[in-house]
Amino acid sequence: MGLPRFKRPTGECSESSSNLYVANCGPAVGLSFDTIAFVFGTYGEVRGVYPADESGTRVIVSYHEESAAQSALKALDGHPCPELGGRSLHIRYSVQSIAKVQVNDSSVVSLEASELKIPGLYLIHDFITAKEEEELLVAVDSKPWQNLAKRRVQHYGFEFQYDIRNVNTSQFLGELPQFVSPILERLSSFQNLGYTGSVVLDQLTVNEYPPGVGLSPHIDTHSAFEEPIFSLSLAGPCVMEFRKYSTGVWPTNSESICDGEIQNSDKTSNFLRRAIYLPPRSMLLLSGEARYAWHHYIPHHKVDIVKDNIIRRASRRVSFTLRKVREGPCQCEFAAYCDSQK
């Protein structure tokens, strides 16, 4: 599925069209696409509101009729708009280019883990505050990063070795850093959602994703980590997709390894698919079937569609993945997906 892409106006006067380039307007200044569409809908039927660029402060308002765009430009350009927070908008005509922005496919994206009906999957929104988020980002940015092919990582407790997709339990890096202590103390809040397992964690991987960079479909190696697995999202949002294949997916001739994760061609396997929106400061928990039998995946997109809203990825997304290193082989009930039992 693709979104239309528009050309930015290059002069004070552009050729009249049914599309308007609107500056000082967008999510970054507190204006949702729905609100913008409602206000501009006063002048005619709006076909859609789209991000004009990655700034979040400029949008394209596309009308069905050119006359509606003319009326809106005349009424709103350069004038404070009370319905849009009193902001003065700067508007020019824009034209659609041939290219399209690629976004997630037609899969329905849920906002709550319960909607996915995946046993063992939980999500808490606003698990930390905005101030705590800022403090965590400052803390990790003061530490050295390790560069992978498309993203940067940090490891604490034990290093995840991407070449073997496992950890060396004899190489202990030390206790988890002090800056994650408030997070660990708060994990018991998942019991309010029905999770009853114990929480003892000794490994942390911090990932930094630039715009457009995601994560290939994979299950965290069974023999490397126990359950549960926690993932805290910071700085930017993303859509995470879950896939349950008809058989366990382990490296074969139809698969490749990318940054130590299994990347399936999807040409030979049938799978169930679910997707969920992970906003900044949310904490995801994978346990039971969700941890052992479902691949998780972040599409390599710069733009996602969530409940008919267009959400552009931020300049960075940072995730904290907290796990417990396993000692000995895995004895889980999901043998088809388990490297210890294959």
mmCIF file of C-alpha atoms in Angstrom:
data_model
loop_
_atom_site.group_PDB
_atom_site.id
_atom_site.type_symbol
_atom_site.label_atom_id
_atom_site.label_comp_id
_atom_site.label_asym_id
_atom_site.label_seq_id
_atom_site.Cartn_x
_atom_site.Cartn_y
_atom_site.Cartn_z
ATOM 1 C CA MET A 1 0.000 0.000 0.000
ATOM 2 C CA GLY A 2 1.318 3.480 -0.825
ATOM 3 C CA LEU A 3 0.567 7.078 0.033
ATOM 4 C CA PRO A 4 0.666 9.864 -2.575
ATOM 5 C CA ARG A 5 3.787 12.012 -2.613
ATOM 6 C CA PHE A 6 3.633 15.705 -3.443
ATOM 7 C CA LYS A 7 6.139 18.221 -4.718
ATOM 8 C CA ARG A 8 7.063 21.151 -2.507
ATOM 9 C CA PRO A 9 6.192 24.570 -4.021
ATOM 10 C CA THR A 10 9.249 26.364 -5.394
ATOM 11 C CA GLY A 11 7.953 29.933 -5.675
ATOM 12 C CA GLU A 12 5.510 32.433 -4.216
ATOM 13 C CA CYS A 13 2.926 31.542 -6.824
ATOM 14 C CA SER A 14 2.280 28.012 -8.004
ATOM 15 C CA GLU A 15 -0.093 26.650 -10.617
ATOM 16 C CA SER A 16 -3.569 26.139 -9.161
ATOM 17 C CA SER A 17 -4.369 22.560 -8.121
ATOM 18 C CA SER A 18 -6.595 20.602 -5.758
ATOM 19 C CA ASN A 19 -3.680 20.056 -3.352
ATOM 20 C CA LEU A 20 -2.413 22.545 -0.767
ATOM 21 C CA TYR A 21 1.011 22.652 0.863
ATOM 22 C CA VAL A 22 0.355 23.940 4.410
ATOM 23 C CA ALA A 23 3.230 25.074 6.663
ATOM 24 C CA ASN A 24 3.094 25.692 10.432
ATOM 25 C CA CYS A 25 0.600 22.858 10.697
ATOM 26 C CA GLY A 26 0.910 19.212 11.718
ATOM 27 C CA PRO A 27 1.481 16.678 14.540
ATOM 28 C CA ALA A 28 4.695 18.348 15.727
ATOM 29 C CA VAL A 29 2.732 21.493 16.660
ATOM 30 C CA GLY A 30 -0.095 19.554 18.306
ATOM 31 C CA LEU A 31 -2.500 19.286 15.359
ATOM 32 C CA SER A 32 -3.758 15.842 14.348
ATOM 33 C CA PHE A 33 -4.571 14.952 10.759
ATOM 34 C CA ASP A 34 -8.213 14.478 11.747
ATOM 35 C CA THR A 35 -8.400 18.016 13.166
ATOM 36 C CA ILE A 36 -6.750 19.483 10.077
ATOM 37 C CA ALA A 37 -9.133 17.585 7.787
ATOM 38 C CA PHE A 38 -12.123 18.816 9.803
ATOM 39 C CA VAL A 39 -11.084 22.487 9.559
ATOM 40 C CA PHE A 40 -10.204 22.371 5.874
ATOM 41 C CA GLY A 41 -13.371 20.375 5.222
ATOM 42 C CA THR A 42 -15.297 23.624 5.703
ATOM 43 C CA TYR A 43 -14.292 24.597 2.165
ATOM 44 C CA GLY A 44 -14.990 21.305 0.415
ATOM 45 C CA GLU A 45 -14.586 17.539 0.615
ATOM 46 C CA VAL A 46 -11.074 16.620 1.716
ATOM 47 C CA ARG A 47 -9.595 13.580 -0.004
ATOM 48 C CA GLY A 48 -6.793 13.215 2.563
ATOM 49 C CA VAL A 49 -4.224 14.905 4.780
ATOM 50 C CA TYR A 50 -0.628 13.708 4.364
ATOM 51 C CA PRO A 51 2.771 14.566 5.870
ATOM 52 C CA ALA A 52 4.652 16.893 3.511
ATOM 53 C CA ASP A 53 8.030 15.902 4.962
ATOM 54 C CA GLU A 54 9.568 14.408 8.084
ATOM 55 C CA SER A 55 9.372 17.615 10.175
ATOM 56 C CA GLY A 56 5.789 17.084 11.346
ATOM 57 C CA THR A 57 5.145 20.830 10.865
ATOM 58 C CA ARG A 58 4.019 20.768 7.226
ATOM 59 C CA VAL A 59 1.194 18.835 5.596
ATOM 60 C CA ILE A 60 -0.520 18.365 2.272
ATOM 61 C CA VAL A 61 -4.290 18.874 2.259
ATOM 62 C CA SER A 62 -5.744 17.200 -0.799
ATOM 63 C CA TYR A 63 -9.252 18.070 -2.040
ATOM 64 C CA HIS A 64 -11.446 16.325 -4.578
ATOM 65 C CA GLU A 65 -12.236 19.664 -6.231
ATOM 66 C CA GLU A 66 -9.764 22.387 -7.227
ATOM 67 C CA SER A 67 -12.313 25.076 -6.345
ATOM 68 C CA ALA A 68 -12.297 23.895 -2.714
ATOM 69 C CA ALA A 69 -8.518 24.298 -2.535
ATOM 70 C CA GLN A 70 -8.827 27.806 -3.970
ATOM 71 C CA SER A 71 -11.401 28.769 -1.324
ATOM 72 C CA ALA A 72 -9.313 27.353 1.531
ATOM 73 C CA LEU A 73 -6.144 29.100 0.387
ATOM 74 C CA LYS A 74 -7.922 32.426 0.087
ATOM 75 C CA ALA A 75 -9.535 32.114 3.529
ATOM 76 C CA LEU A 76 -6.668 30.649 5.559
ATOM 77 C CA ASP A 77 -3.335 31.691 4.056
ATOM 78 C CA GLY A 78 -1.537 34.099 6.371
ATOM 79 C CA HIS A 79 -4.452 34.399 8.805
ATOM 80 C CA PRO A 80 -4.657 33.035 12.382
ATOM 81 C CA CYS A 81 -7.014 30.070 12.529
ATOM 82 C CA PRO A 82 -8.829 29.733 15.900
ATOM 83 C CA GLU A 83 -9.790 26.111 15.191
ATOM 84 C CA LEU A 84 -6.100 25.257 14.714
ATOM 85 C CA GLY A 85 -4.813 26.784 17.913
ATOM 86 C CA GLY A 86 -4.679 30.302 16.506
ATOM 87 C CA ARG A 87 -1.751 29.435 14.263
ATOM 88 C CA SER A 88 -1.082 31.488 11.126
ATOM 89 C CA LEU A 89 -0.832 29.087 8.209
ATOM 90 C CA HIS A 90 1.389 29.514 5.161
ATOM 91 C CA ILE A 91 -0.275 27.862 2.177
ATOM 92 C CA ARG A 92 0.717 27.252 -1.437
ATOM 93 C CA TYR A 93 -0.584 25.008 -4.190
ATOM 94 C CA SER A 94 1.150 21.668 -4.615
ATOM 95 C CA VAL A 95 1.079 18.981 -7.294
ATOM 96 C CA GLN A 96 1.255 15.228 -6.887
ATOM 97 C CA SER A 97 4.332 13.421 -8.145
ATOM 98 C CA ILE A 98 4.246 9.927 -9.593
ATOM 99 C CA ALA A 99 6.123 8.278 -6.716
ATOM 100 C CA LYS A 100 4.362 6.983 -3.649
ATOM 101 C CA VAL A 101 5.474 6.646 -0.066
ATOM 102 C CA GLN A 102 5.486 2.989 0.949
ATOM 103 C CA VAL A 103 3.709 2.159 4.194
ATOM 104 C CA ASN A 104 2.557 -0.925 6.043
ATOM 105 C CA ASP A 105 0.229 -3.221 4.162
ATOM 106 C CA SER A 106 -3.463 -3.727 4.722
ATOM 107 C CA SER A 107 -3.018 -5.563 8.037
ATOM 108 C CA VAL A 108 -5.147 -4.062 10.786
ATOM 109 C CA VAL A 109 -2.945 -2.382 13.390
ATOM 110 C CA SER A 110 -4.237 -2.702 16.955
ATOM 111 C CA LEU A 111 -3.653 -0.318 19.835
ATOM 112 C CA GLU A 112 -4.061 -2.865 22.644
ATOM 113 C CA ALA A 113 -2.393 -6.261 23.044
ATOM 114 C CA SER A 114 -5.700 -7.871 24.015
ATOM 115 C CA GLU A 115 -7.032 -7.177 20.510
ATOM 116 C CA LEU A 116 -4.362 -9.438 18.971
ATOM 117 C CA LYS A 117 -5.495 -12.525 20.928
ATOM 118 C CA ILE A 118 -1.922 -13.837 21.206
ATOM 119 C CA PRO A 119 -1.508 -15.748 24.484
ATOM 120 C CA GLY A 120 1.236 -14.254 26.666
ATOM 121 C CA LEU A 121 1.357 -10.843 24.973
ATOM 122 C CA TYR A 122 0.873 -7.720 27.117
ATOM 123 C CA LEU A 123 1.337 -3.979 26.563
ATOM 124 C CA ILE A 124 1.310 -1.064 29.010
ATOM 125 C CA HIS A 125 1.091 2.459 27.616
ATOM 126 C CA ASP A 126 2.989 5.281 29.370
ATOM 127 C CA PHE A 127 5.018 2.786 31.386
ATOM 128 C CA ILE A 128 7.442 5.622 32.126
ATOM 129 C CA THR A 129 7.066 9.411 32.104
ATOM 130 C CA ALA A 130 8.433 11.797 29.480
ATOM 131 C CA LYS A 131 11.071 12.965 31.972
ATOM 132 C CA GLU A 132 12.161 9.386 32.675
ATOM 133 C CA GLU A 133 12.336 8.754 28.926
ATOM 134 C CA GLU A 134 14.640 11.756 28.492
ATOM 135 C CA GLU A 135 16.859 10.598 31.365
ATOM 136 C CA LEU A 136 17.173 7.100 29.880
ATOM 137 C CA LEU A 137 18.157 8.484 26.485
ATOM 138 C CA VAL A 138 20.784 10.737 28.072
ATOM 139 C CA ALA A 139 22.132 7.750 29.991
ATOM 140 C CA VAL A 140 22.591 5.494 26.960
ATOM 141 C CA ASP A 141 23.947 8.302 24.792
ATOM 142 C CA SER A 142 26.720 8.751 27.353
ATOM 143 C CA LYS A 143 27.784 5.117 26.728
ATOM 144 C CA PRO A 144 29.623 3.709 23.671
ATOM 145 C CA TRP A 145 27.549 2.275 20.833
ATOM 146 C CA GLN A 146 28.363 -0.780 18.719
ATOM 147 C CA ASN A 147 27.585 -0.367 15.002
ATOM 148 C CA LEU A 148 25.704 -3.074 13.120
ATOM 149 C CA ALA A 149 24.809 -2.970 9.441
ATOM 150 C CA LYS A 150 21.780 -0.704 9.849
ATOM 151 C CA ARG A 151 21.495 0.182 13.531
ATOM 152 C CA ARG A 152 23.474 0.728 16.731
ATOM 153 C CA VAL A 153 23.363 -1.437 19.854
ATOM 154 C CA GLN A 154 24.586 -1.643 23.437
ATOM 155 C CA HIS A 155 24.726 -4.810 25.578
ATOM 156 C CA TYR A 156 24.676 -5.110 29.360
ATOM 157 C CA GLY A 157 24.924 -8.170 31.603
ATOM 158 C CA PHE A 158 25.752 -10.488 28.719
ATOM 159 C CA GLU A 159 26.513 -9.666 25.087
ATOM 160 C CA PHE A 160 24.251 -11.130 22.451
ATOM 161 C CA GLN A 161 26.541 -12.607 19.788
ATOM 162 C CA TYR A 162 24.859 -12.185 16.411
ATOM 163 C CA ASP A 163 27.067 -14.690 14.620
ATOM 164 C CA ILE A 164 25.787 -17.564 16.765
ATOM 165 C CA ARG A 165 22.446 -15.957 17.772
ATOM 166 C CA ASN A 166 23.206 -16.716 21.411
ATOM 167 C CA VAL A 167 25.103 -15.513 24.480
ATOM 168 C CA ASN A 168 28.278 -16.833 26.078
ATOM 169 C CA THR A 169 27.280 -17.318 29.699
ATOM 170 C CA SER A 170 30.938 -17.459 30.760
ATOM 171 C CA GLN A 171 31.468 -13.855 29.639
ATOM 172 C CA PHE A 172 29.649 -11.790 32.258
ATOM 173 C CA LEU A 173 29.766 -8.038 31.613
ATOM 174 C CA GLY A 174 28.556 -7.040 35.064
ATOM 175 C CA GLU A 175 25.283 -6.163 36.724
ATOM 176 C CA LEU A 176 22.628 -4.270 34.802
ATOM 177 C CA PRO A 177 23.229 -0.497 34.841
ATOM 178 C CA GLN A 178 21.727 1.638 37.574
ATOM 179 C CA PHE A 179 19.633 3.645 35.111
ATOM 180 C CA VAL A 180 17.319 0.669 34.494
ATOM 181 C CA SER A 181 16.618 0.063 38.193
ATOM 182 C CA PRO A 182 13.347 2.110 38.168
ATOM 183 C CA ILE A 183 12.167 0.028 35.194
ATOM 184 C CA LEU A 184 12.890 -3.275 36.923
ATOM 185 C CA GLU A 185 11.065 -2.164 40.048
ATOM 186 C CA ARG A 186 7.953 -1.337 38.017
ATOM 187 C CA LEU A 187 7.653 -4.607 36.079
ATOM 188 C CA SER A 188 5.341 -6.114 38.681
ATOM 189 C CA SER A 189 2.606 -3.829 37.283
ATOM 190 C CA PHE A 190 2.042 -6.448 34.570
ATOM 191 C CA GLN A 191 0.426 -8.618 37.227
ATOM 192 C CA ASN A 192 -2.544 -6.246 37.018
ATOM 193 C CA LEU A 193 -2.998 -7.402 33.423
ATOM 194 C CA GLY A 194 -2.976 -11.065 34.366
ATOM 195 C CA TYR A 195 0.705 -11.987 34.015
ATOM 196 C CA THR A 196 1.663 -14.189 36.980
ATOM 197 C CA GLY A 197 5.233 -15.235 36.156
ATOM 198 C CA SER A 198 8.321 -14.242 38.119
ATOM 199 C CA VAL A 199 10.521 -11.424 36.843
ATOM 200 C CA VAL A 200 14.291 -12.000 37.193
ATOM 201 C CA LEU A 201 16.320 -10.310 34.431
ATOM 202 C CA ASP A 202 20.064 -10.148 33.842
ATOM 203 C CA GLN A 203 20.533 -9.062 30.207
ATOM 204 C CA LEU A 204 19.793 -5.774 28.438
ATOM 205 C CA THR A 205 20.184 -4.906 24.766
ATOM 206 C CA VAL A 206 19.644 -1.299 23.691
ATOM 207 C CA ASN A 207 18.828 -0.816 19.996
ATOM 208 C CA GLU A 208 18.745 2.477 18.101
ATOM 209 C CA TYR A 209 16.766 2.495 14.849
ATOM 210 C CA PRO A 210 17.120 5.323 12.282
ATOM 211 C CA PRO A 211 14.042 6.221 10.169
ATOM 212 C CA GLY A 212 13.080 3.436 7.795
ATOM 213 C CA VAL A 213 15.086 0.759 9.620
ATOM 214 C CA GLY A 214 13.182 -2.109 11.187
ATOM 215 C CA LEU A 215 13.796 -5.634 12.378
ATOM 216 C CA SER A 216 13.576 -8.847 10.375
ATOM 217 C CA PRO A 217 11.060 -11.522 11.489
ATOM 218 C CA HIS A 218 12.595 -13.637 14.255
ATOM 219 C CA ILE A 219 12.026 -15.446 17.534
ATOM 220 C CA ASP A 220 14.597 -14.750 20.221
ATOM 221 C CA THR A 221 16.668 -17.943 20.401
ATOM 222 C CA HIS A 222 15.024 -20.346 22.859
ATOM 223 C CA SER A 223 18.322 -21.717 24.171
ATOM 224 C CA ALA A 224 19.630 -18.190 24.794
ATOM 225 C CA PHE A 225 16.850 -16.665 26.868
ATOM 226 C CA GLU A 226 14.037 -17.732 29.152
ATOM 227 C CA GLU A 227 10.693 -15.983 29.413
ATOM 228 C CA PRO A 228 9.495 -13.299 29.816
ATOM 229 C CA ILE A 229 11.046 -10.773 27.434
ATOM 230 C CA PHE A 230 10.340 -7.068 27.924
ATOM 231 C CA SER A 231 10.730 -4.310 25.330
ATOM 232 C CA LEU A 232 10.507 -0.607 26.192
ATOM 233 C CA SER A 233 10.037 1.869 23.319
ATOM 234 C CA LEU A 234 11.680 5.292 23.547
ATOM 235 C CA ALA A 235 11.923 8.451 21.406
ATOM 236 C CA GLY A 236 9.818 7.279 18.461
ATOM 237 C CA PRO A 237 6.845 5.030 17.606
ATOM 238 C CA CYS A 238 6.680 1.977 15.406
ATOM 239 C CA VAL A 239 4.384 -0.813 14.303
ATOM 240 C CA MET A 240 5.413 -4.292 15.406
ATOM 241 C CA GLU A 241 4.074 -7.250 13.500
ATOM 242 C CA PHE A 242 3.710 -10.793 14.849
ATOM 243 C CA ARG A 243 3.751 -13.877 12.663
ATOM 244 C CA LYS A 244 3.008 -17.481 13.543
ATOM 245 C CA TYR A 245 4.223 -19.841 10.841
ATOM 246 C CA SER A 246 2.602 -23.193 10.090
ATOM 247 C CA THR A 247 5.904 -24.841 11.070
ATOM 248 C CA GLY A 248 8.822 -23.534 13.090
ATOM 249 C CA VAL A 249 11.098 -21.379 10.941
ATOM 250 C CA TRP A 250 14.782 -22.172 11.363
ATOM 251 C CA PRO A 251 17.553 -21.422 8.804
ATOM 252 C CA THR A 252 17.049 -23.306 5.538
ATOM 253 C CA ASN A 253 17.970 -22.625 1.928
ATOM 254 C CA SER A 254 15.031 -20.213 1.651
ATOM 255 C CA GLU A 255 16.261 -18.056 4.536
ATOM 256 C CA SER A 256 19.137 -15.708 5.284
ATOM 257 C CA ILE A 257 20.692 -14.272 8.433
ATOM 258 C CA CYS A 258 20.647 -10.491 8.941
ATOM 259 C CA ASP A 259 22.304 -9.015 12.041
ATOM 260 C CA GLY A 260 21.988 -12.434 13.643
ATOM 261 C CA GLU A 261 18.257 -12.786 13.084
ATOM 262 C CA ILE A 262 16.378 -15.226 10.864
ATOM 263 C CA GLN A 263 14.973 -13.499 7.801
ATOM 264 C CA ASN A 264 12.378 -15.593 5.998
ATOM 265 C CA SER A 265 11.591 -15.169 2.306
ATOM 266 C CA ASP A 266 7.875 -15.808 3.027
ATOM 267 C CA LYS A 267 7.670 -17.708 -0.265
ATOM 268 C CA THR A 268 7.373 -21.180 1.238
ATOM 269 C CA SER A 269 5.578 -20.615 4.551
ATOM 270 C CA ASN A 270 2.022 -19.803 5.519
ATOM 271 C CA PHE A 271 1.578 -17.717 8.643
ATOM 272 C CA LEU A 272 -0.909 -15.868 10.806
ATOM 273 C CA ARG A 273 -0.304 -12.140 11.059
ATOM 274 C CA ARG A 274 -1.068 -9.577 13.769
ATOM 275 C CA ALA A 275 0.178 -6.004 14.173
ATOM 276 C CA ILE A 276 0.271 -3.552 17.070
ATOM 277 C CA TYR A 277 1.242 0.099 17.454
ATOM 278 C CA LEU A 278 4.009 0.756 20.000
ATOM 279 C CA PRO A 279 4.022 4.411 21.075
ATOM 280 C CA PRO A 280 6.991 5.964 22.882
ATOM 281 C CA ARG A 281 7.231 5.066 26.592
ATOM 282 C CA SER A 282 5.207 1.855 26.170
ATOM 283 C CA MET A 283 6.400 -1.493 27.536
ATOM 284 C CA LEU A 284 5.718 -4.767 25.719
ATOM 285 C CA LEU A 285 5.875 -8.179 27.423
ATOM 286 C CA LEU A 286 6.357 -11.451 25.542
ATOM 287 C CA SER A 287 5.690 -14.648 27.473
ATOM 288 C CA GLY A 288 4.457 -18.158 26.765
ATOM 289 C CA GLU A 289 3.233 -18.623 23.215
ATOM 290 C CA ALA A 290 3.959 -14.988 22.274
ATOM 291 C CA ARG A 291 7.601 -15.416 23.267
ATOM 292 C CA TYR A 292 8.217 -18.961 21.989
ATOM 293 C CA ALA A 293 6.017 -19.442 18.905
ATOM 294 C CA TRP A 294 5.414 -16.030 17.298
ATOM 295 C CA HIS A 295 8.014 -14.217 15.231
ATOM 296 C CA HIS A 296 8.114 -10.478 15.872
ATOM 297 C CA TYR A 297 9.005 -8.010 13.184
ATOM 298 C CA ILE A 298 9.307 -4.247 12.661
ATOM 299 C CA PRO A 299 8.596 -3.331 8.998
ATOM 300 C CA HIS A 300 11.322 -1.328 7.288
ATOM 301 C CA HIS A 301 9.132 1.726 6.633
ATOM 302 C CA LYS A 302 9.353 5.461 7.216
ATOM 303 C CA VAL A 303 5.567 5.812 7.406
ATOM 304 C CA ASP A 304 2.906 3.671 9.097
ATOM 305 C CA ILE A 305 -0.898 3.807 8.995
ATOM 306 C CA VAL A 306 -2.615 3.270 12.346
ATOM 307 C CA LYS A 307 -6.423 3.493 12.552
ATOM 308 C CA ASP A 308 -6.478 5.595 9.334
ATOM 309 C CA ASN A 309 -3.876 8.011 10.778
ATOM 310 C CA ILE A 310 -0.609 8.512 8.941
ATOM 311 C CA ILE A 311 2.321 8.285 11.364
ATOM 312 C CA ARG A 312 5.814 9.083 10.167
ATOM 313 C CA ARG A 313 8.685 7.435 12.013
ATOM 314 C CA ALA A 314 10.754 9.745 14.227
ATOM 315 C CA SER A 315 14.416 10.655 13.639
ATOM 316 C CA ARG A 316 15.317 7.758 15.947
ATOM 317 C CA ARG A 317 13.667 5.011 17.946
ATOM 318 C CA VAL A 318 15.464 3.432 20.889
ATOM 319 C CA SER A 319 14.354 0.169 22.473
ATOM 320 C CA PHE A 320 15.395 -1.462 25.747
ATOM 321 C CA THR A 321 15.065 -5.263 25.537
ATOM 322 C CA LEU A 322 15.326 -6.956 28.945
ATOM 323 C CA ARG A 323 15.768 -10.729 29.215
ATOM 324 C CA LYS A 324 16.919 -13.592 31.449
ATOM 325 C CA VAL A 325 19.833 -15.657 30.110
ATOM 326 C CA ARG A 326 19.028 -19.373 30.063
ATOM 327 C CA GLU A 327 21.280 -21.977 31.655
ATOM 328 C CA GLY A 328 20.895 -25.323 29.928
ATOM 329 C CA PRO A 329 18.617 -26.370 27.041
ATOM 330 C CA CYS A 330 15.082 -25.095 26.565
ATOM 331 C CA GLN A 331 12.293 -27.493 27.531
ATOM 332 C CA CYS A 332 9.338 -25.389 26.326
ATOM 333 C CA GLU A 333 6.137 -26.885 24.915
ATOM 334 C CA PHE A 334 6.701 -25.296 21.487
ATOM 335 C CA ALA A 335 9.145 -27.863 20.121
ATOM 336 C CA ALA A 336 8.504 -26.938 16.469
ATOM 337 C CA TYR A 337 9.993 -23.485 17.117
ATOM 338 C CA CYS A 338 12.701 -24.536 19.607
ATOM 339 C CA ASP A 339 16.363 -24.835 18.627
ATOM 340 C CA SER A 340 17.077 -26.969 21.719
ATOM 341 C CA GLN A 341 14.531 -29.582 20.644
ATOM 342 C CA LYS A 342 15.205 -29.701 16.891
#
